[in-house]
PDB file of C-alpha atoms in Angstrom:
ATOM      1  CA  MET A   1       0.000   0.000   0.000  1.00 43.00           C
ATOM      2  CA  ASP A   2       2.812   2.414   0.866  1.00 50.00           C
ATOM      3  CA  THR A   3       4.554   1.742  -2.445  1.00 50.00           C
ATOM      4  CA  ILE A   4       1.329   2.482  -4.317  1.00 47.00           C
ATOM      5  CA  SER A   5       0.808   5.691  -2.329  1.00 49.00           C
ATOM      6  CA  GLU A   6       4.367   6.843  -2.981  1.00 50.00           C
ATOM      7  CA  SER A   7       4.030   6.134  -6.700  1.00 56.00           C
ATOM      8  CA  ALA A   8       0.754   8.059  -6.810  1.00 52.00           C
ATOM      9  CA  LEU A   9       2.325  11.059  -5.083  1.00 53.00           C
ATOM     10  CA  PHE A  10       5.242  11.137  -7.473  1.00 63.00           C
ATOM     11  CA  ASP A  11       2.823  10.821 -10.392  1.00 86.00           C
ATOM     12  CA  ARG A  12       0.864  13.725  -8.961  1.00 89.00           C
ATOM     13  CA  ASP A  13       4.059  15.762  -8.681  1.00 92.00           C
ATOM     14  CA  THR A  14       4.803  15.145 -12.361  1.00 93.00           C
ATOM     15  CA  GLN A  15       1.248  16.038 -13.343  1.00 94.00           C
ATOM     16  CA  ILE A  16       1.348  19.282 -11.379  1.00 95.00           C
ATOM     17  CA  ARG A  17       4.687  20.230 -12.921  1.00 96.00           C
ATOM     18  CA  LEU A  18       3.434  19.546 -16.419  1.00 96.00           C
ATOM     19  CA  ALA A  19       0.362  21.650 -15.676  1.00 96.00           C
ATOM     20  CA  ILE A  20       2.604  24.526 -14.570  1.00 97.00           C
ATOM     21  CA  VAL A  21       4.710  24.132 -17.713  1.00 97.00           C
ATOM     22  CA  ALA A  22       1.551  24.362 -19.834  1.00 97.00           C
ATOM     23  CA  ILE A  23       0.446  27.454 -17.917  1.00 98.00           C
ATOM     24  CA  GLY A  24       3.859  29.044 -18.393  1.00 98.00           C
ATOM     25  CA  PHE A  25       3.863  28.437 -22.124  1.00 97.00           C
ATOM     26  CA  SER A  26       0.319  29.672 -22.715  1.00 98.00           C
ATOM     27  CA  PRO A  27       1.336  33.316 -23.462  1.00 97.00           C
ATOM     28  CA  ILE A  28       4.129  32.543 -25.954  1.00 97.00           C
ATOM     29  CA  ALA A  29       2.084  29.750 -27.553  1.00 97.00           C
ATOM     30  CA  SER A  30      -0.910  32.065 -27.926  1.00 97.00           C
ATOM     31  CA  LEU A  31       1.264  34.691 -29.584  1.00 96.00           C
ATOM     32  CA  ALA A  32       2.753  32.153 -31.998  1.00 95.00           C
ATOM     33  CA  ILE A  33      -0.678  30.757 -32.876  1.00 95.00           C
ATOM     34  CA  SER A  34      -1.932  34.271 -33.538  1.00 95.00           C
ATOM     35  CA  ILE A  35       0.981  34.916 -35.898  1.00 94.00           C
ATOM     36  CA  PHE A  36      -0.131  31.853 -37.865  1.00 93.00           C
ATOM     37  CA  HIS A  37      -3.623  33.455 -37.947  1.00 92.00           C
ATOM     38  CA  VAL A  38      -5.207  30.460 -36.224  1.00 94.00           C
ATOM     39  CA  ILE A  39      -6.556  32.157 -33.085  1.00 96.00           C
ATOM     40  CA  PRO A  40      -6.166  35.946 -32.755  1.00 96.00           C
ATOM     41  CA  LEU A  41      -4.385  37.227 -29.677  1.00 97.00           C
ATOM     42  CA  HIS A  42      -7.308  39.432 -28.674  1.00 97.00           C
ATOM     43  CA  PHE A  43      -9.261  36.185 -28.225  1.00 97.00           C
ATOM     44  CA  SER A  44      -6.608  33.850 -26.777  1.00 97.00           C
ATOM     45  CA  GLY A  45      -5.376  36.542 -24.366  1.00 96.00           C
ATOM     46  CA  PRO A  46      -8.585  36.871 -22.313  1.00 96.00           C
ATOM     47  CA  PHE A  47      -9.928  33.359 -22.934  1.00 97.00           C
ATOM     48  CA  ILE A  48      -6.767  31.207 -22.727  1.00 97.00           C
ATOM     49  CA  VAL A  49      -3.913  33.099 -21.092  1.00 97.00           C
ATOM     50  CA  LEU A  50      -5.942  34.855 -18.416  1.00 97.00           C
ATOM     51  CA  PRO A  51      -7.684  31.648 -17.273  1.00 97.00           C
ATOM     52  CA  ALA A  52      -4.278  29.930 -17.270  1.00 97.00           C
ATOM     53  CA  ALA A  53      -2.909  32.640 -14.980  1.00 96.00           C
ATOM     54  CA  MET A  54      -5.919  32.242 -12.698  1.00 97.00           C
ATOM     55  CA  GLY A  55      -5.314  28.498 -12.771  1.00 96.00           C
ATOM     56  CA  ALA A  56      -1.789  29.080 -11.458  1.00 96.00           C
ATOM     57  CA  LEU A  57      -3.206  30.986  -8.502  1.00 95.00           C
ATOM     58  CA  VAL A  58      -5.740  28.243  -7.804  1.00 96.00           C
ATOM     59  CA  LEU A  59      -3.071  25.565  -8.090  1.00 95.00           C
ATOM     60  CA  GLY A  60      -0.849  27.414  -5.643  1.00 94.00           C
ATOM     61  CA  SER A  61      -3.766  27.628  -3.212  1.00 95.00           C
ATOM     62  CA  ILE A  62      -4.726  23.963  -3.466  1.00 95.00           C
ATOM     63  CA  PHE A  63      -1.110  22.765  -3.346  1.00 95.00           C
ATOM     64  CA  PRO A  64       0.678  25.360  -1.201  1.00 95.00           C
ATOM     65  CA  GLN A  65       3.967  23.445  -1.416  1.00 94.00           C
ATOM     66  CA  TYR A  66       4.133  24.638  -5.046  1.00 96.00           C
ATOM     67  CA  ALA A  67       3.496  28.308  -4.223  1.00 95.00           C
ATOM     68  CA  GLN A  68       7.218  28.964  -3.894  1.00 95.00           C
ATOM     69  CA  THR A  69       7.798  27.211  -7.231  1.00 96.00           C
ATOM     70  CA  LEU A  70       5.300  29.523  -8.931  1.00 97.00           C
ATOM     71  CA  ILE A  71       6.701  32.687  -7.352  1.00 96.00           C
ATOM     72  CA  ARG A  72      10.358  31.848  -7.868  1.00 96.00           C
ATOM     73  CA  GLY A  73       9.901  30.629 -11.430  1.00 97.00           C
ATOM     74  CA  PHE A  74       7.905  33.671 -12.494  1.00 98.00           C
ATOM     75  CA  THR A  75      10.332  36.100 -10.813  1.00 97.00           C
ATOM     76  CA  LEU A  76      13.328  34.341 -12.314  1.00 98.00           C
ATOM     77  CA  GLY A  77      11.746  34.674 -15.754  1.00 98.00           C
ATOM     78  CA  LEU A  78      11.325  38.425 -15.266  1.00 98.00           C
ATOM     79  CA  VAL A  79      14.979  38.787 -14.263  1.00 98.00           C
ATOM     80  CA  ALA A  80      16.121  36.657 -17.203  1.00 98.00           C
ATOM     81  CA  VAL A  81      14.177  38.611 -19.829  1.00 98.00           C
ATOM     82  CA  PHE A  82      15.464  41.886 -18.344  1.00 98.00           C
ATOM     83  CA  PHE A  83      19.065  40.699 -18.773  1.00 98.00           C
ATOM     84  CA  TYR A  84      18.209  39.641 -22.320  1.00 98.00           C
ATOM     85  CA  ASP A  85      16.905  43.114 -23.118  1.00 98.00           C
ATOM     86  CA  VAL A  86      19.691  45.166 -21.532  1.00 97.00           C
ATOM     87  CA  THR A  87      22.416  43.089 -23.186  1.00 96.00           C
ATOM     88  CA  CYS A  88      21.063  42.140 -26.611  1.00 95.00           C
ATOM     89  CA  ARG A  89      18.059  44.326 -27.418  1.00 95.00           C
ATOM     90  CA  PHE A  90      17.900  47.809 -25.914  1.00 96.00           C
ATOM     91  CA  PRO A  91      21.394  48.972 -27.008  1.00 95.00           C
ATOM     92  CA  PHE A  92      20.770  47.849 -30.582  1.00 94.00           C
ATOM     93  CA  ILE A  93      17.241  49.227 -30.700  1.00 94.00           C
ATOM     94  CA  ALA A  94      18.596  52.584 -29.503  1.00 94.00           C
ATOM     95  CA  THR A  95      21.175  52.638 -32.304  1.00 93.00           C
ATOM     96  CA  GLY A  96      18.626  51.628 -34.962  1.00 91.00           C
ATOM     97  CA  ILE A  97      20.251  48.273 -35.700  1.00 90.00           C
ATOM     98  CA  TRP A  98      17.182  46.327 -34.580  1.00 90.00           C
ATOM     99  CA  SER A  99      13.643  47.646 -34.915  1.00 89.00           C
ATOM    100  CA  ASP A 100      11.492  47.162 -31.821  1.00 93.00           C
ATOM    101  CA  PHE A 101       8.576  44.872 -32.652  1.00 92.00           C
ATOM    102  CA  ILE A 102       7.366  44.329 -29.066  1.00 96.00           C
ATOM    103  CA  PRO A 103       4.893  47.284 -29.127  1.00 95.00           C
ATOM    104  CA  LYS A 104       3.058  45.511 -31.983  1.00 94.00           C
ATOM    105  CA  ILE A 105       1.966  42.844 -29.515  1.00 96.00           C
ATOM    106  CA  GLY A 106      -0.214  45.429 -27.780  1.00 96.00           C
ATOM    107  CA  ASP A 107      -1.977  46.110 -31.088  1.00 96.00           C
ATOM    108  CA  TYR A 108      -2.670  42.399 -31.561  1.00 96.00           C
ATOM    109  CA  LEU A 109      -3.825  41.968 -27.976  1.00 97.00           C
ATOM    110  CA  LEU A 110      -6.304  44.873 -27.998  1.00 96.00           C
ATOM    111  CA  ASP A 111      -7.146  44.517 -31.705  1.00 95.00           C
ATOM    112  CA  ARG A 112      -6.496  48.136 -32.602  1.00 95.00           C
ATOM    113  CA  HIS A 113      -3.669  50.273 -33.920  1.00 93.00           C
ATOM    114  CA  HIS A 114      -1.174  52.445 -32.042  1.00 93.00           C
ATOM    115  CA  VAL A 115      -1.671  50.895 -28.617  1.00 96.00           C
ATOM    116  CA  HIS A 116       0.781  52.298 -26.056  1.00 96.00           C
ATOM    117  CA  TRP A 117       4.093  50.428 -26.146  1.00 96.00           C
ATOM    118  CA  VAL A 118       3.765  49.575 -22.442  1.00 97.00           C
ATOM    119  CA  VAL A 119       1.046  47.008 -23.253  1.00 97.00           C
ATOM    120  CA  GLY A 120       3.359  45.056 -25.540  1.00 97.00           C
ATOM    121  CA  TYR A 121       6.143  45.101 -22.968  1.00 98.00           C
ATOM    122  CA  LEU A 122       3.805  43.969 -20.215  1.00 98.00           C
ATOM    123  CA  TRP A 123       3.007  40.960 -22.380  1.00 98.00           C
ATOM    124  CA  ARG A 124       6.707  40.359 -23.030  1.00 97.00           C
ATOM    125  CA  TYR A 125       7.640  40.468 -19.367  1.00 98.00           C
ATOM    126  CA  LEU A 126       4.586  39.156 -17.510  1.00 97.00           C
ATOM    127  CA  GLY A 127       3.590  36.740 -20.256  1.00 97.00           C
ATOM    128  CA  ASN A 128       6.447  35.490 -22.395  1.00 97.00           C
ATOM    129  CA  GLY A 129       9.418  36.093 -20.088  1.00 97.00           C
ATOM    130  CA  GLY A 130       7.774  35.333 -16.761  1.00 97.00           C
ATOM    131  CA  GLY A 131       5.755  32.445 -18.153  1.00 98.00           C
ATOM    132  CA  MET A 132       8.663  30.638 -19.770  1.00 98.00           C
ATOM    133  CA  GLY A 133      10.748  31.185 -16.643  1.00 98.00           C
ATOM    134  CA  LEU A 134       7.945  29.614 -14.630  1.00 97.00           C
ATOM    135  CA  ALA A 135       7.815  26.660 -17.033  1.00 98.00           C
ATOM    136  CA  PHE A 136      11.570  26.094 -16.803  1.00 98.00           C
ATOM    137  CA  TYR A 137      11.762  26.341 -13.029  1.00 97.00           C
ATOM    138  CA  ALA A 138       8.842  23.945 -12.504  1.00 96.00           C
ATOM    139  CA  GLY A 139       9.903  21.547 -15.244  1.00 96.00           C
ATOM    140  CA  TYR A 140      13.630  21.297 -14.532  1.00 96.00           C
ATOM    141  CA  PRO A 141      13.269  18.721 -11.685  1.00 94.00           C
ATOM    142  CA  LEU A 142      11.799  16.324 -14.268  1.00 93.00           C
ATOM    143  CA  VAL A 143      15.064  16.368 -16.259  1.00 93.00           C
ATOM    144  CA  ARG A 144      17.688  17.225 -13.647  1.00 92.00           C
ATOM    145  CA  LYS A 145      19.145  13.715 -13.614  1.00 92.00           C
ATOM    146  CA  TYR A 146      20.021  14.151 -17.288  1.00 93.00           C
ATOM    147  CA  MET A 147      21.689  17.574 -17.231  1.00 94.00           C
ATOM    148  CA  GLU A 148      22.900  20.191 -14.789  1.00 96.00           C
ATOM    149  CA  PRO A 149      21.015  23.520 -14.478  1.00 96.00           C
ATOM    150  CA  LEU A 150      23.204  25.788 -16.607  1.00 96.00           C
ATOM    151  CA  ARG A 151      23.351  23.351 -19.492  1.00 97.00           C
ATOM    152  CA  ALA A 152      19.586  22.838 -19.241  1.00 97.00           C
ATOM    153  CA  GLY A 153      19.031  26.601 -19.259  1.00 97.00           C
ATOM    154  CA  LEU A 154      21.202  27.132 -22.344  1.00 97.00           C
ATOM    155  CA  THR A 155      19.451  24.264 -24.130  1.00 97.00           C
ATOM    156  CA  TYR A 156      16.107  25.777 -23.179  1.00 98.00           C
ATOM    157  CA  GLY A 157      17.131  29.152 -24.580  1.00 98.00           C
ATOM    158  CA  VAL A 158      18.227  27.602 -27.890  1.00 98.00           C
ATOM    159  CA  LEU A 159      14.969  25.647 -28.195  1.00 97.00           C
ATOM    160  CA  ILE A 160      12.930  28.815 -27.632  1.00 97.00           C
ATOM    161  CA  PHE A 161      15.020  30.593 -30.282  1.00 97.00           C
ATOM    162  CA  CYS A 162      14.393  27.730 -32.716  1.00 96.00           C
ATOM    163  CA  CYS A 163      10.653  28.051 -32.080  1.00 95.00           C
ATOM    164  CA  LEU A 164      10.943  31.767 -32.892  1.00 94.00           C
ATOM    165  CA  LEU A 165      12.657  30.962 -36.191  1.00 93.00           C
ATOM    166  CA  ILE A 166       9.965  28.397 -37.020  1.00 93.00           C
ATOM    167  CA  THR A 167       7.295  31.025 -36.371  1.00 92.00           C
ATOM    168  CA  LEU A 168       9.110  33.602 -38.497  1.00 91.00           C
ATOM    169  CA  TYR A 169       9.823  31.363 -41.475  1.00 91.00           C
ATOM    170  CA  LEU A 170       6.915  28.905 -41.555  1.00 92.00           C
ATOM    171  CA  SER A 171       4.177  31.428 -40.923  1.00 89.00           C
ATOM    172  CA  PRO A 172       3.381  33.507 -44.013  1.00 83.00           C
ATOM    173  CA  TYR A 173       2.799  36.468 -41.688  1.00 83.00           C
ATOM    174  CA  GLY A 174       5.672  35.981 -39.244  1.00 84.00           C
ATOM    175  CA  ARG A 175       8.167  38.415 -40.741  1.00 86.00           C
ATOM    176  CA  VAL A 176       5.454  41.031 -41.212  1.00 84.00           C
ATOM    177  CA  SER A 177       3.857  40.624 -37.803  1.00 84.00           C
ATOM    178  CA  LEU A 178       7.159  40.441 -35.881  1.00 86.00           C
ATOM    179  CA  PHE A 179      10.382  41.366 -37.671  1.00 84.00           C
ATOM    180  CA  GLN A 180      12.463  40.585 -40.744  1.00 84.00           C
ATOM    181  CA  PRO A 181      15.428  38.521 -39.533  1.00 87.00           C
ATOM    182  CA  THR A 182      18.916  39.332 -40.776  1.00 90.00           C
ATOM    183  CA  LEU A 183      22.309  37.921 -39.876  1.00 93.00           C
ATOM    184  CA  VAL A 184      22.717  40.657 -37.267  1.00 93.00           C
ATOM    185  CA  THR A 185      19.250  40.370 -35.692  1.00 91.00           C
ATOM    186  CA  GLY A 186      19.418  36.584 -35.841  1.00 92.00           C
ATOM    187  CA  THR A 187      22.760  36.583 -34.045  1.00 95.00           C
ATOM    188  CA  LEU A 188      21.500  39.047 -31.449  1.00 95.00           C
ATOM    189  CA  GLY A 189      18.345  36.994 -30.981  1.00 95.00           C
ATOM    190  CA  LEU A 190      20.342  33.816 -30.409  1.00 97.00           C
ATOM    191  CA  LEU A 191      22.675  35.567 -27.969  1.00 97.00           C
ATOM    192  CA  GLY A 192      19.695  37.050 -26.142  1.00 97.00           C
ATOM    193  CA  HIS A 193      18.086  33.656 -25.742  1.00 98.00           C
ATOM    194  CA  LEU A 194      21.381  32.235 -24.491  1.00 98.00           C
ATOM    195  CA  VAL A 195      21.507  35.032 -21.918  1.00 98.00           C
ATOM    196  CA  TYR A 196      17.909  34.298 -20.956  1.00 98.00           C
ATOM    197  CA  GLY A 197      18.578  30.579 -20.605  1.00 98.00           C
ATOM    198  CA  SER A 198      21.823  31.029 -18.681  1.00 98.00           C
ATOM    199  CA  VAL A 199      20.099  33.301 -16.141  1.00 98.00           C
ATOM    200  CA  LEU A 200      17.384  30.677 -15.678  1.00 98.00           C
ATOM    201  CA  GLY A 201      19.971  27.936 -15.251  1.00 97.00           C
ATOM    202  CA  TYR A 202      21.996  29.966 -12.780  1.00 97.00           C
ATOM    203  CA  GLY A 203      18.850  30.835 -10.856  1.00 97.00           C
ATOM    204  CA  VAL A 204      17.821  27.188 -10.573  1.00 96.00           C
ATOM    205  CA  ARG A 205      21.302  26.270  -9.359  1.00 95.00           C
ATOM    206  CA  GLN A 206      21.249  29.003  -6.696  1.00 94.00           C
ATOM    207  CA  LEU A 207      17.615  28.444  -5.684  1.00 92.00           C
ATOM    208  CA  PRO A 208      16.898  24.732  -6.145  1.00 89.00           C
ATOM    209  CA  GLU A 209      13.268  23.744  -6.276  1.00 80.00           C
ATOM    210  CA  THR A 210      12.089  21.605  -3.321  1.00 76.00           C
ATOM    211  CA  ALA A 211       8.364  20.992  -3.803  1.00 72.00           C
ATOM    212  CA  ALA A 212       8.860  17.337  -4.793  1.00 59.00           C
ATOM    213  CA  SER A 213      10.518  16.437  -1.481  1.00 54.00           C
ATOM    214  CA  GLU A 214       7.741  18.234   0.400  1.00 53.00           C
ATOM    215  CA  VAL A 215       5.107  16.236  -1.476  1.00 47.00           C
ATOM    216  CA  SER A 216       6.792  12.930  -0.715  1.00 44.00           C
ATOM    217  CA  GLU A 217       7.355  13.713   2.970  1.00 42.00           C
ATOM    218  CA  PRO A 218       3.933  12.416   4.158  1.00 41.00           C
ATOM    219  CA  VAL A 219       4.667   9.091   2.452  1.00 38.00           C
ATOM    220  CA  LEU A 220       7.993   8.784   4.253  1.00 38.00           C
ATOM    221  CA  LEU A 221       6.296   9.572   7.541  1.00 40.00           C
ATOM    222  CA  ARG A 222       3.651   6.932   6.933  1.00 40.00           C
ATOM    223  CA  LYS A 223       6.287   4.355   6.043  1.00 40.00           C
ATOM    224  CA  THR A 224       8.228   5.156   9.186  1.00 39.00           C
ATOM    225  CA  SER A 225       5.045   4.832  11.223  1.00 39.00           C
ATOM    226  CA  VAL A 226       4.222   1.443   9.697  1.00 36.00           C
ATOM    227  CA  HIS A 227       7.721   0.148  10.416  1.00 39.00           C
ATOM    228  CA  THR A 228       7.517   1.403  14.000  1.00 37.00           C
ATOM    229  CA  TRP A 229       4.204  -0.320  14.724  1.00 37.00           C
ATOM    230  CA  SER A 230       5.301  -3.501  13.030  1.00 37.00           C
TER     231      SER A 230
END
């Protein structure tokens, strides 16, 4: 019975982590789907991303041992995207080397033109950056026996960059809706995603996630109790 209970708890841990990963990816996935003109962002934003964010709050309330995972992952994502911007975007936007496409996201989200640039950046930070940081922080324990945090973070950054390229080149509207990639912007984009991933990896190494051990603790206590009474 104890073995079955322990297996069920670990299965539940995996399920919760995968749910958090899905929640974290909902903003960037919604944006990509809108670029392919499948579901517009002004629909997926309020009807997919917002409920997903509310789901994260509910999940943290039902399973309080994951509250720290949600907070740390989201905060780490904000820090990571900030480092991406200050190293590989803002200096080159200021010099005119790279046009800033982030404000366009606000237009897509509110379905009108000339939306204030703050709306697009709120989506970038609270949605894309924070969400993918949340997904990485919650999902890393599922793969930590295969790779150490920094390597996992760099791999994660490269995979996200590859998804960006797929969106740009496979969608007939990608280069119009976002930006026209060049050797310079492509290189900067890759470097930025490496910065993003390395910050996530470093953050996980400095602040390891512990929710799994907290979930399994009741099982260990029950097993100890059974052995004591036997």
